[in-house]
C-alpha positions as semicolon CSV with decimal commas, in nm:
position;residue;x (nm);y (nm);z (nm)
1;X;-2,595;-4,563;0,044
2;X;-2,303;-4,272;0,130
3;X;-2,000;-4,318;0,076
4;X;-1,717;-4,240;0,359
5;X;-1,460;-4,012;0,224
6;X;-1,130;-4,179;0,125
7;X;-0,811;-4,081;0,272
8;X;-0,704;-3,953;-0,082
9;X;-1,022;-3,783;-0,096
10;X;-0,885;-3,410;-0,233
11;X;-1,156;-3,256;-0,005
12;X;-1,055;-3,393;0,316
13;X;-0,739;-3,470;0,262
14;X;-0,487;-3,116;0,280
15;X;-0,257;-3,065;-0,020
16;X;-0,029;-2,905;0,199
17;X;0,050;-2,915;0,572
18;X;-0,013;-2,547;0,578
19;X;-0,311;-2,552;0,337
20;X;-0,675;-2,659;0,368
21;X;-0,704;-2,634;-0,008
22;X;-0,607;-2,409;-0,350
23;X;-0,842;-2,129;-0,223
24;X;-0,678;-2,191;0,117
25;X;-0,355;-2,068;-0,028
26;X;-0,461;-1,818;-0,220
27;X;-0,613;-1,610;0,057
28;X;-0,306;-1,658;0,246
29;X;-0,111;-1,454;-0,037
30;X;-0,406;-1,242;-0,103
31;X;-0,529;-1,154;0,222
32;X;-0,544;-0,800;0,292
33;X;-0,801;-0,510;0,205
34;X;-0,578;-0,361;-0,129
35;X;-0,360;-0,663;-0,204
36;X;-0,573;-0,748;-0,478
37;X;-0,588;-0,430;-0,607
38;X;-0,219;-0,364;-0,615
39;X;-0,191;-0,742;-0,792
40;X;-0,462;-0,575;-1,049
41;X;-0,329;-0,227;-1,141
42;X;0,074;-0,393;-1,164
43;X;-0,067;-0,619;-1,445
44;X;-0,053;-0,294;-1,688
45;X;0,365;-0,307;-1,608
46;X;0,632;-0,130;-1,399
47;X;0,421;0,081;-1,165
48;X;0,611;0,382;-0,940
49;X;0,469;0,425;-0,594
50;X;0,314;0,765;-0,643
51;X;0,085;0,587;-0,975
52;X;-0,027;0,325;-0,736
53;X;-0,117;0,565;-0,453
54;X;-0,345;0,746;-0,723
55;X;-0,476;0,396;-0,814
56;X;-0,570;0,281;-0,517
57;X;-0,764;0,552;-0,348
58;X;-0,813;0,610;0,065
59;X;-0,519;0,377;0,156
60;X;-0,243;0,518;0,381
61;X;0,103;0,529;0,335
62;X;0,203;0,317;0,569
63;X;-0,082;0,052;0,503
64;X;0,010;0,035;0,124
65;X;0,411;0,004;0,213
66;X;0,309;-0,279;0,440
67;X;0,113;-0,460;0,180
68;X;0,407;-0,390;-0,075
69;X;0,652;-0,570;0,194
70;X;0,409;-0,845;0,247
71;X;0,351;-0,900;-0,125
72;X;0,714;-0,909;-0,160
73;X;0,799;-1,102;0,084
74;X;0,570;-1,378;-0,044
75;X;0,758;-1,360;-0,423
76;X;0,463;-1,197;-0,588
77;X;0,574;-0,825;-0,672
78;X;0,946;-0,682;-0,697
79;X;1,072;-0,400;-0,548
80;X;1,305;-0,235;-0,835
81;X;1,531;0,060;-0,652
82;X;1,735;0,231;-0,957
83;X;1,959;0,383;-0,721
84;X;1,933;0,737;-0,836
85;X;1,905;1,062;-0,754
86;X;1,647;1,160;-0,718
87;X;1,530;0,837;-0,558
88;X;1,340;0,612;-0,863
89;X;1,182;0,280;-0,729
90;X;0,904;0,077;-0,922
91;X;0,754;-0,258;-0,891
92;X;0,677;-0,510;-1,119
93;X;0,485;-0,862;-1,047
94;X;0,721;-1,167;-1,037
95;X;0,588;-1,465;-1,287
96;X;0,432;-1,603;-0,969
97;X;0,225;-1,276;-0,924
98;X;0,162;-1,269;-1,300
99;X;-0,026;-1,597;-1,269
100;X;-0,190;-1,454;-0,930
101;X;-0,300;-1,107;-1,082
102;X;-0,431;-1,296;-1,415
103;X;-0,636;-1,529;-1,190
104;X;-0,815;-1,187;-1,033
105;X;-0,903;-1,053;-1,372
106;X;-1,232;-1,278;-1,370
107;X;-1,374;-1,133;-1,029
108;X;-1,251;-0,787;-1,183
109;X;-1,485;-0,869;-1,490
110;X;-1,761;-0,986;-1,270
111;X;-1,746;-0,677;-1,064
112;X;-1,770;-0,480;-1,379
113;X;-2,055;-0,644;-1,526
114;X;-2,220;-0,595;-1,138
115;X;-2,122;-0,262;-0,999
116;X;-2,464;-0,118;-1,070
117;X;-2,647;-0,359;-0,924
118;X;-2,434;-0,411;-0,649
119;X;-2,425;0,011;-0,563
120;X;-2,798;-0,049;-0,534
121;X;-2,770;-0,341;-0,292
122;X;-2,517;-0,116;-0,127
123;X;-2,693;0,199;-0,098
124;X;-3,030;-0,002;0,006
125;X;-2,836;-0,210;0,272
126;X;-2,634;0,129;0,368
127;X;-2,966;0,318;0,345
């Protein structure tokens, strides 16, 4: 016999208004082709601009300032502007973005342990 789900049945039921689920609301602050990897390389510390822009190769300048704004906007990095001359800005991750970042580390991991096999997959799906 199935069973109907319950109206306090987590998977039907949203946890937010906005949200579908966890995941849901995840991708909603993750969303975006580098955001993940800016979340990644901040986790080392205070990061400048021009560090990041190594980092995170074949992005453009305006692409990767968007992403910052977005990322910023949702409370997960901080924009630090010294106010000197010559200009000094770097950004951090807020605790929220700490806990965000950390929670990435285990598809970083996994992509590490992969990236062979998946560059074969690649190159024969590519090929």
């Amino acid at each position: 016999m199935s069973e109907t789900p319950q109206a306090d049945d987590p998977v039907t039921t949203p946890i937010a208004p906005a949200f579908t689920c966890g995941l849901d609301a995840t991708l909603k602050i993750i969303l975006g082709k580098w955001k993940p990897l800016i979340l990644t390389f901040l986790l080392r510390g205070p990061t400048r601009y021009g560090e990041l822009k190594r980092a995170i190769r074949d992005v453009s300048d305006k692409v990767l300032i968007q992403q910052f704004k977005e990322l910023e906007a949702d409370g997960v990095l901080r924009r630090n502007d010294y106010k000197e001359v010559p200009p000094r800005v770097d950004y951090t991750l807020t605790p929220l973005g700490q806990s965000l970042a950390q929670a990435l580390e285990p598809l970083c991991q996994w992509g590490t342990a992969n990236m062979a096999v998946m560059q074969k997959l690649f190159a024969e799906r590519d090929g």
